Short mmCIF file of C-alpha atoms in Angstrom, two decimals:
data_model
loop_
_atom_site.label_atom_id
_atom_site.label_comp_id
_atom_site.label_asym_id
_atom_site.label_seq_id
_atom_site.Cartn_x
_atom_site.Cartn_y
_atom_site.Cartn_z
CA MET A 1 0.03 -0.04 -0.07
CA ASP A 2 1.39 3.74 -0.86
CA ALA A 3 1.85 6.08 2.07
CA VAL A 4 0.32 9.40 2.09
CA LEU A 5 1.21 10.60 5.34
CA GLU A 6 4.71 11.07 6.54
CA ARG A 7 4.01 11.67 10.33
CA CYS A 8 0.86 10.45 11.75
CA ALA A 9 -0.32 8.29 15.05
CA GLY A 10 -2.98 5.52 15.82
CA LEU A 11 -4.56 5.53 19.44
CA ASP A 12 -6.45 2.43 21.02
CA VAL A 13 -8.62 3.97 23.29
CA HIS A 14 -9.95 2.35 26.68
CA GLN A 15 -11.26 3.45 29.78
CA GLU A 16 -8.18 3.47 31.73
CA GLU A 17 -5.41 3.85 29.36
CA ILE A 18 -4.73 4.37 25.91
CA VAL A 19 -2.05 2.78 23.41
CA ALA A 20 -0.36 5.15 21.14
CA CYS A 21 1.75 4.24 18.10
CA VAL A 22 3.58 6.88 15.79
CA MET A 23 4.84 6.11 12.51
CA TYR A 24 6.98 8.56 10.70
CA GLY A 25 9.65 8.63 7.85
CA PRO A 26 9.80 9.13 4.01
CA LEU A 27 7.03 7.95 2.04
CA GLU A 28 8.89 5.86 -0.25
CA LYS A 29 10.78 4.01 2.74
CA ARG A 30 9.52 1.59 5.42
CA PRO A 31 8.47 4.17 8.29
CA LYS A 32 9.93 4.19 11.87
CA LYS A 33 7.45 3.38 14.87
CA GLU A 34 7.26 4.25 18.21
CA THR A 35 4.69 3.13 20.98
CA GLN A 36 3.68 4.20 24.28
CA THR A 37 0.66 3.75 26.76
CA PHE A 38 -0.67 6.65 28.45
CA LEU A 39 -3.41 6.96 31.14
CA THR A 40 -6.77 8.58 30.44
CA THR A 41 -6.58 11.44 33.02
CA THR A 42 -6.12 14.82 32.09
CA LYS A 43 -2.59 14.58 33.09
CA GLY A 44 -1.99 11.68 31.02
CA LEU A 45 -3.64 13.15 28.07
CA LEU A 46 -1.60 16.36 28.27
CA ALA A 47 1.52 13.89 28.22
CA LEU A 48 0.15 12.18 24.99
CA HIS A 49 -0.55 15.57 23.63
CA ASP A 50 3.48 16.64 24.01
CA TRP A 51 4.39 13.05 23.07
CA LEU A 52 2.70 13.34 19.73
CA GLU A 53 3.85 17.00 19.25
CA SER A 54 7.30 15.83 19.73
CA PHE A 55 7.07 13.55 16.57
CA LYS A 56 5.47 16.67 14.81
CA CYS A 57 2.53 14.46 14.05
CA THR A 58 -0.06 15.77 11.86
CA HIS A 59 -2.77 13.30 11.87
CA VAL A 60 -4.06 11.20 14.44
CA ALA A 61 -6.73 8.52 14.45
CA MET A 62 -8.90 6.87 17.13
CA GLU A 63 -11.44 4.45 16.86
CA SER A 64 -15.17 5.54 18.62
CA THR A 65 -15.07 3.37 21.06
CA GLY A 66 -18.31 4.39 23.52
CA VAL A 67 -17.31 7.89 25.10
CA TYR A 68 -14.00 7.36 25.78
CA TRP A 69 -12.94 8.95 22.44
CA LYS A 70 -14.11 12.24 23.69
CA PRO A 71 -11.73 13.44 26.18
CA VAL A 72 -8.94 12.58 24.02
CA TRP A 73 -10.48 14.62 21.33
CA ASN A 74 -11.26 17.37 23.87
CA ILE A 75 -7.55 17.62 24.68
CA LEU A 76 -5.87 17.21 20.99
CA GLU A 77 -8.36 19.34 19.15
CA GLY A 78 -7.01 22.22 17.52
CA SER A 79 -3.48 20.74 17.52
CA PHE A 80 -3.61 17.64 15.18
CA GLU A 81 -5.93 16.75 12.20
CA LEU A 82 -8.05 14.37 14.47
CA ILE A 83 -10.05 11.29 12.52
CA LEU A 84 -12.54 9.71 14.36
CA ALA A 85 -12.66 5.79 12.90
CA ASN A 86 -16.24 3.80 13.01
CA ALA A 87 -14.55 0.51 14.75
CA LYS A 88 -16.49 -1.55 12.57
CA ARG A 89 -14.96 -0.45 9.41
CA ILE A 90 -11.12 -0.50 10.62
CA LYS A 91 -11.18 -3.99 12.32
CA ASN A 92 -7.88 -5.82 12.30
CA VAL A 93 -7.20 -9.10 10.81
CA PRO A 94 -8.19 -12.18 12.76
CA GLY A 95 -4.97 -13.33 14.85
CA ARG A 96 -3.11 -12.76 17.80
CA LYS A 97 -4.89 -9.12 19.06
CA THR A 98 -3.26 -6.76 21.55
CA ASP A 99 -3.67 -3.36 22.07
CA VAL A 100 -0.35 -2.51 21.05
CA SER A 101 -0.73 -4.44 17.42
CA ASP A 102 -4.48 -2.45 17.55
CA ALA A 103 -2.79 0.89 17.58
CA ALA A 104 -0.31 0.07 15.01
CA TRP A 105 -2.97 -1.14 12.85
CA ILE A 106 -4.85 1.72 12.96
CA THR A 107 -2.12 3.99 12.24
CA GLN A 108 -0.77 2.14 9.30
CA LEU A 109 -4.50 2.41 7.75
CA LEU A 110 -4.08 5.89 8.56
CA ARG A 111 -0.52 6.41 7.02
CA CYS A 112 -2.26 4.84 3.86
CA GLY A 113 -5.29 7.04 3.66
CA LEU A 114 -7.42 3.96 4.43
CA ILE A 115 -9.78 5.45 7.08
CA THR A 116 -12.95 7.37 6.23
CA PRO A 117 -13.35 9.78 9.11
CA SER A 118 -16.98 10.07 10.98
CA PHE A 119 -18.49 13.35 11.06
CA VAL A 120 -17.91 15.09 14.40
CA PRO A 121 -19.31 18.80 14.31
CA PRO A 122 -17.62 21.59 16.27
CA GLU A 123 -17.63 21.89 19.84
CA ASN A 124 -20.51 24.74 19.94
CA PHE A 125 -22.58 22.22 18.05
CA ARG A 126 -21.94 19.05 20.06
CA ASP A 127 -22.90 21.21 23.24
CA LEU A 128 -26.58 22.15 21.37
CA ARG A 129 -26.44 18.06 20.55
CA ASP A 130 -26.22 17.28 24.36
CA TYR A 131 -29.36 19.69 25.01
CA THR A 132 -31.57 18.45 22.15
CA ARG A 133 -30.78 14.40 22.86
CA TYR A 134 -31.49 15.14 26.70
CA ARG A 135 -34.59 16.98 25.88
CA ARG A 136 -35.72 14.05 23.66
CA LYS A 137 -35.16 11.96 26.49
CA LEU A 138 -37.32 14.06 28.99
CA VAL A 139 -39.95 14.20 26.66
CA GLY A 140 -40.32 10.38 26.38
CA ASN A 141 -40.03 10.08 30.23
CA ALA A 142 -42.87 13.02 30.60
CA SER A 143 -44.82 10.85 28.48
CA SER A 144 -44.26 7.75 30.17
CA GLU A 145 -45.26 9.45 33.52
CA LYS A 146 -48.59 10.45 31.96
CA ASN A 147 -49.22 6.84 30.31
CA ARG A 148 -48.48 5.54 34.02
CA ILE A 149 -51.49 8.08 35.77
CA HIS A 150 -54.18 6.80 32.68
CA LYS A 151 -53.64 3.27 33.85
CA ILE A 152 -53.83 4.20 37.82
CA LEU A 153 -56.95 6.09 36.94
CA GLN A 154 -58.52 3.01 35.13
CA ASP A 155 -57.35 0.87 37.96
CA ALA A 156 -59.35 3.12 40.14
CA ASN A 157 -62.56 3.23 38.12
CA VAL A 158 -62.38 6.78 37.20
CA LYS A 159 -63.28 7.28 33.66
CA LEU A 160 -62.09 11.19 33.03
CA THR A 161 -60.44 10.40 29.61
CA THR A 162 -63.83 9.06 28.50
CA PHE A 163 -64.87 12.83 28.21
CA VAL A 164 -61.64 14.76 28.80
CA SER A 165 -59.50 14.59 25.44
CA ASP A 166 -56.37 16.34 27.35
CA LEU A 167 -56.13 15.19 30.83
CA PHE A 168 -53.09 17.27 31.19
CA GLY A 169 -54.58 20.49 29.78
CA VAL A 170 -55.86 23.24 32.38
CA SER A 171 -59.12 21.56 33.32
CA GLY A 172 -57.69 17.92 33.26
CA ARG A 173 -54.97 18.93 35.68
CA ALA A 174 -57.55 20.63 38.19
CA LEU A 175 -59.81 17.55 38.30
CA LEU A 176 -56.42 15.55 38.69
CA GLU A 177 -55.45 17.52 41.25
CA SER A 178 -59.02 17.22 43.03
CA ILE A 179 -58.69 13.20 42.80
CA ILE A 180 -55.08 13.41 44.59
CA ASN A 181 -56.79 15.34 47.25
CA GLY A 182 -59.62 13.03 47.90
CA GLU A 183 -61.95 15.62 47.13
CA VAL A 184 -65.55 14.69 46.23
CA LEU A 185 -67.01 17.30 43.79
CA THR A 186 -70.33 18.24 43.25
CA GLU A 187 -71.82 19.45 39.68
CA GLU A 188 -71.22 23.11 40.93
CA GLN A 189 -67.60 22.64 41.93
CA VAL A 190 -66.60 20.49 38.54
CA ARG A 191 -68.16 23.29 36.56
CA SER A 192 -66.19 25.97 38.30
CA LEU A 193 -63.06 23.90 37.67
CA VAL A 194 -63.61 23.11 34.06
CA LYS A 195 -63.06 25.49 31.15
CA THR A 196 -64.87 25.82 27.77
CA SER A 197 -66.41 23.25 26.30
CA LEU A 198 -66.16 21.10 29.04
CA LYS A 199 -68.68 22.66 30.87
CA ARG A 200 -71.30 21.19 28.40
CA LYS A 201 -70.33 17.72 30.10
CA VAL A 202 -70.27 18.44 33.83
CA PRO A 203 -72.62 15.67 34.88
CA GLN A 204 -70.99 13.05 32.64
CA LEU A 205 -67.77 14.30 34.42
CA VAL A 206 -69.07 13.94 37.96
CA ASP A 207 -70.01 10.37 37.13
CA ALA A 208 -66.98 9.87 35.61
CA LEU A 209 -65.06 11.13 38.79
CA ASN A 210 -67.20 8.38 41.38
CA GLY A 211 -64.84 5.67 41.20
CA ARG A 212 -63.43 3.52 43.66
CA VAL A 213 -60.25 5.65 44.41
CA ARG A 214 -58.05 4.22 47.40
CA GLN A 215 -55.30 6.16 49.41
CA HIS A 216 -53.06 3.82 47.40
CA HIS A 217 -54.07 5.29 44.30
CA ARG A 218 -53.59 8.71 45.43
CA LYS A 219 -50.48 8.48 46.79
CA ILE A 220 -49.02 6.87 43.73
CA ILE A 221 -50.85 9.54 41.44
CA ARG A 222 -49.12 12.35 43.63
CA MET A 223 -45.49 10.68 42.84
CA HIS A 224 -46.28 10.43 39.12
CA TYR A 225 -47.64 14.06 39.00
CA ASP A 226 -44.92 15.34 41.12
CA HIS A 227 -42.13 13.71 38.76
CA LEU A 228 -43.94 14.65 35.23
CA ILE A 229 -44.23 18.35 36.86
CA TYR A 230 -40.38 18.10 37.59
CA LEU A 231 -39.76 16.70 34.14
CA GLU A 232 -41.68 19.76 32.33
CA LYS A 233 -39.89 22.10 34.36
CA GLN A 234 -36.47 20.71 32.96
CA ILE A 235 -37.48 20.57 29.80
CA SER A 236 -38.28 24.00 30.18
CA GLU A 237 -34.76 24.99 31.17
CA LEU A 238 -33.23 22.78 28.29
CA GLU A 239 -35.55 24.81 25.47
CA GLY A 240 -34.14 27.97 27.05
CA GLU A 241 -30.73 26.51 26.60
CA ILE A 242 -31.46 25.43 23.03
CA ASP A 243 -32.81 29.06 22.08
CA ARG A 244 -29.71 30.54 23.54
CA LEU A 245 -27.14 28.35 21.52
CA ILE A 246 -29.16 28.34 18.43
CA THR A 247 -29.81 31.86 18.14
CA PRO A 248 -26.18 32.79 16.12
CA TYR A 249 -27.87 30.52 13.27
CA ASN A 250 -31.52 32.27 13.40
CA GLU A 251 -30.92 32.60 9.34
CA TYR A 252 -31.02 28.72 8.91
CA VAL A 253 -33.58 28.51 11.51
CA GLU A 254 -35.76 30.68 9.36
CA LEU A 255 -34.87 28.92 6.21
CA LEU A 256 -35.34 25.29 7.42
CA ASP A 257 -38.80 26.96 8.65
CA THR A 258 -39.87 27.40 4.97
CA ILE A 259 -40.21 23.30 4.68
CA PRO A 260 -43.55 21.76 5.46
CA GLY A 261 -44.02 19.70 8.57
CA VAL A 262 -40.70 20.90 10.06
CA SER A 263 -41.28 22.26 13.45
CA PHE A 264 -38.90 24.86 15.44
CA ASN A 265 -37.76 21.78 17.83
CA ALA A 266 -37.03 19.50 14.73
CA ILE A 267 -34.84 22.07 13.41
CA ALA A 268 -33.01 22.58 16.80
CA VAL A 269 -32.15 18.74 16.52
CA ILE A 270 -31.28 19.15 12.74
CA ILE A 271 -28.77 21.86 13.13
CA ALA A 272 -27.20 20.35 16.30
CA GLU A 273 -26.80 16.83 14.81
CA ILE A 274 -25.35 18.07 11.11
CA GLY A 275 -23.99 21.65 12.05
CA VAL A 276 -24.48 24.29 9.07
CA ASP A 277 -21.25 23.71 7.09
CA MET A 278 -22.23 21.36 4.44
CA SER A 279 -18.43 21.27 3.01
CA CYS A 280 -18.24 18.03 5.26
CA PHE A 281 -20.75 16.10 3.38
CA PRO A 282 -19.54 16.02 -0.60
CA CYS A 283 -22.98 16.06 -1.85
CA ASP A 284 -26.71 15.37 -0.32
CA LYS A 285 -26.40 11.74 -1.00
CA HIS A 286 -23.63 11.39 1.18
CA LEU A 287 -25.53 13.43 3.89
CA ALA A 288 -28.54 10.90 3.15
CA SER A 289 -26.39 8.05 3.55
CA TRP A 290 -24.56 9.21 6.79
CA GLY A 291 -28.22 9.89 8.17
CA GLY A 292 -29.12 6.20 7.69
CA LEU A 293 -32.02 7.28 5.50
CA CYS A 294 -31.16 5.57 2.45
CA PRO A 295 -31.32 1.76 1.30
CA GLY A 296 -28.19 -0.18 1.91
CA ASN A 297 -26.20 -2.45 -0.84
CA ASN A 298 -25.91 -6.06 -0.34
CA GLU A 299 -25.24 -8.13 -3.45
CA SER A 300 -23.59 -11.09 -4.07
CA ALA A 301 -23.06 -13.39 -7.14
CA GLY A 302 -25.37 -10.69 -8.89
CA LYS A 303 -28.08 -11.11 -6.49
CA LYS A 304 -29.70 -8.42 -4.69
CA LYS A 305 -30.31 -8.91 -0.86
CA SER A 306 -32.15 -7.40 1.58
CA SER A 307 -31.13 -3.48 1.01
CA ARG A 308 -32.71 -1.93 4.67
CA THR A 309 -31.48 1.01 5.48
CA GLN A 310 -28.28 1.38 7.78
CA LYS A 311 -28.51 2.43 11.55
CA GLY A 312 -27.02 5.89 10.62
CA ASN A 313 -27.74 8.89 13.24
CA ARG A 314 -30.68 8.02 15.34
CA SER A 315 -31.42 11.50 16.57
CA LEU A 316 -31.46 12.97 13.00
CA LYS A 317 -33.50 9.95 11.70
CA GLY A 318 -36.13 9.98 14.52
CA VAL A 319 -37.18 13.40 14.03
CA LEU A 320 -36.81 13.65 10.10
CA CYS A 321 -39.45 10.66 9.97
CA GLN A 322 -41.76 12.59 12.40
CA ALA A 323 -41.26 15.62 10.08
CA ALA A 324 -42.35 13.11 7.14
CA TRP A 325 -45.42 12.35 9.21
CA SER A 326 -46.23 15.76 9.44
CA ALA A 327 -45.14 16.64 6.21
CA SER A 328 -47.80 14.04 4.61
CA LYS A 329 -50.63 16.02 6.25
CA SER A 330 -49.89 19.35 4.69
CA LYS A 331 -52.36 20.28 1.89
CA GLY A 332 -51.43 20.93 -1.42
CA THR A 333 -47.56 20.51 -1.12
CA ARG A 334 -44.84 18.79 -3.06
CA LEU A 335 -43.93 16.31 0.06
CA SER A 336 -47.36 15.43 0.86
CA SER A 337 -48.03 14.53 -2.68
CA PHE A 338 -44.42 12.39 -2.93
CA PHE A 339 -45.40 10.72 0.02
CA TYR A 340 -48.56 9.33 -0.79
CA ARG A 341 -47.31 8.22 -4.23
CA VAL A 342 -44.51 6.27 -2.64
CA GLN A 343 -47.61 4.76 0.09
CA LYS A 344 -49.35 3.22 -2.93
CA ARG A 345 -46.42 1.14 -3.94
CA ARG A 346 -44.90 0.74 -0.74
CA GLY A 347 -46.80 1.09 1.79
CA GLN A 348 -46.94 4.04 4.89
CA TYR A 349 -43.72 3.18 6.52
CA LYS A 350 -41.52 3.07 3.63
CA ALA A 351 -43.10 6.30 2.37
CA SER A 352 -42.37 7.97 5.80
CA MET A 353 -38.83 6.72 5.33
CA ALA A 354 -38.35 8.07 1.46
CA THR A 355 -40.16 11.26 2.50
CA ALA A 356 -37.51 11.74 5.30
CA HIS A 357 -34.73 11.13 2.93
CA LEU A 358 -36.10 13.94 0.44
CA ILE A 359 -36.23 15.93 3.40
CA LEU A 360 -32.71 15.76 4.27
CA ARG A 361 -31.66 16.13 0.95
CA ILE A 362 -33.86 19.46 0.64
CA ILE A 363 -32.24 20.97 3.95
CA TYR A 364 -28.64 20.10 2.23
CA HIS A 365 -29.31 22.39 -0.29
CA ILE A 366 -30.86 24.93 1.57
CA ILE A 367 -28.15 25.27 4.50
CA LYS A 368 -25.84 25.08 1.76
CA ASP A 369 -26.91 27.96 -0.77
CA LYS A 370 -28.87 30.03 1.91
CA ILE A 371 -32.25 29.86 0.00
CA PRO A 372 -35.68 29.14 1.21
CA TYR A 373 -37.63 26.06 0.33
CA GLU A 374 -39.32 26.35 -2.96
CA GLU A 375 -42.73 24.79 -3.10
CA LEU A 376 -43.58 22.77 -6.22
CA GLY A 377 -47.07 22.05 -5.50
CA TRP A 378 -48.97 19.07 -5.34
CA ASP A 379 -49.37 18.22 -8.92
CA TYR A 380 -45.38 18.71 -9.82
CA ALA A 381 -44.65 15.20 -10.63
CA GLU A 382 -47.54 15.54 -13.48
CA LYS A 383 -45.62 18.04 -14.98
CA ASP A 384 -42.66 15.93 -15.45
CA THR A 385 -44.20 14.01 -18.54
CA GLU A 386 -41.16 12.70 -19.95
CA ARG A 387 -40.04 10.79 -16.78
CA LYS A 388 -43.22 9.40 -16.27
CA ILE A 389 -43.56 8.28 -19.68
CA ASN A 390 -40.36 6.24 -19.58
CA TYR A 391 -41.20 4.91 -16.11
CA TRP A 392 -44.21 3.12 -17.74
CA ILE A 393 -42.59 2.05 -20.64
CA LYS A 394 -39.73 0.22 -18.66
CA ASN A 395 -42.76 -1.05 -16.53
CA ILE A 396 -44.42 -2.59 -19.15
CA GLU A 397 -41.44 -3.90 -21.16
CA SER A 398 -40.18 -5.55 -17.67
CA LYS A 399 -43.22 -7.70 -18.23
CA GLY A 400 -42.55 -8.81 -21.84
CA PHE A 401 -44.29 -6.29 -23.93
CA LYS A 402 -42.56 -4.24 -26.73
CA VAL A 403 -43.95 -0.29 -26.02
CA THR A 404 -43.82 2.06 -29.51
CA VAL A 405 -44.52 5.68 -28.48
CA GLU A 406 -45.75 8.03 -31.39
CA GLN A 407 -47.54 11.38 -31.68
CA PRO A 408 -50.54 11.89 -32.54
CA THR A 409 -50.98 12.73 -35.95
CA ALA A 410 -53.04 16.01 -36.54
#
């Protein structure tokens, strides 16, 4: 293999220690090699930094081992060209496996330019990532607490959800508090607690509240309800931090807000996950592949096997699929038209994935070119007559027929 780097290093990262290997020397000759082990404490990482600098290394590669690579990245960032490698793609050949041989293998691959770097956004976007990902976790936890309260109310013969569509709205919470406090409400008291259209359902609500609520139920509902309020407070604080960190990128927020189905929370996740520098991705198709939103390749002996999508970035994939479902409900848009055309052939779940793929490619061009989304309309596909004609010709010919296309005579 031809070498492309004169001075580089590979790191085998673990929780307690790092094995570093440096290779240096002329490209046309066999390189010299030095190996040393360092602790993963800040002092040990600073020693690693100085050791790499003593060899005048220009590039350093490491495996994406759990979260253990992050402290190393934080110390070395800015001093070297860092490359984070997918461990699955740089596996050593089977045989005698040691930490030293792993570090040397990574270094050899790096020296020959055979490592495809993983995408690592700048520090400010990594901070935003922490907030958006934690917010998503807390929103899920809050939903779980709501479901637990629903379950306990059913166990206590309280049928509020039959008449109250949102138990955790203003009226629903007021009634829930009365249940927790052990109050027996009259029709007048219920009428004073509920708002808007629920006032017309007061007799039914009184009947629904007449359950078999024991002290056990009230106690455990209180625990879940207090935890829900705490989670909502935490979510509110996270959203404040997200707003603060995303403010410098309001230009991109406004542009992405023009895409049907993409909410502000989705935009925050998108910017946190991919950043605003599209030069990191050669084209929109590369970004879609990195996000795990395009079919995989699995071909052997001329036979195409399962081409299910790759794992990709789960946070980005999840929020784009949600955006795809929302876009499918927007009226008279290109995205909803695309969704239903794919749904006819492949079903709704594959349609949502295909629409998410399309949205991500649109996002790439919007961020790269700094232009708003251009709505093509529901009937955009009908305008592309030549493409549709070719599609149906191929479809018919695949069934063994021969097709001739002629223009009608005047």
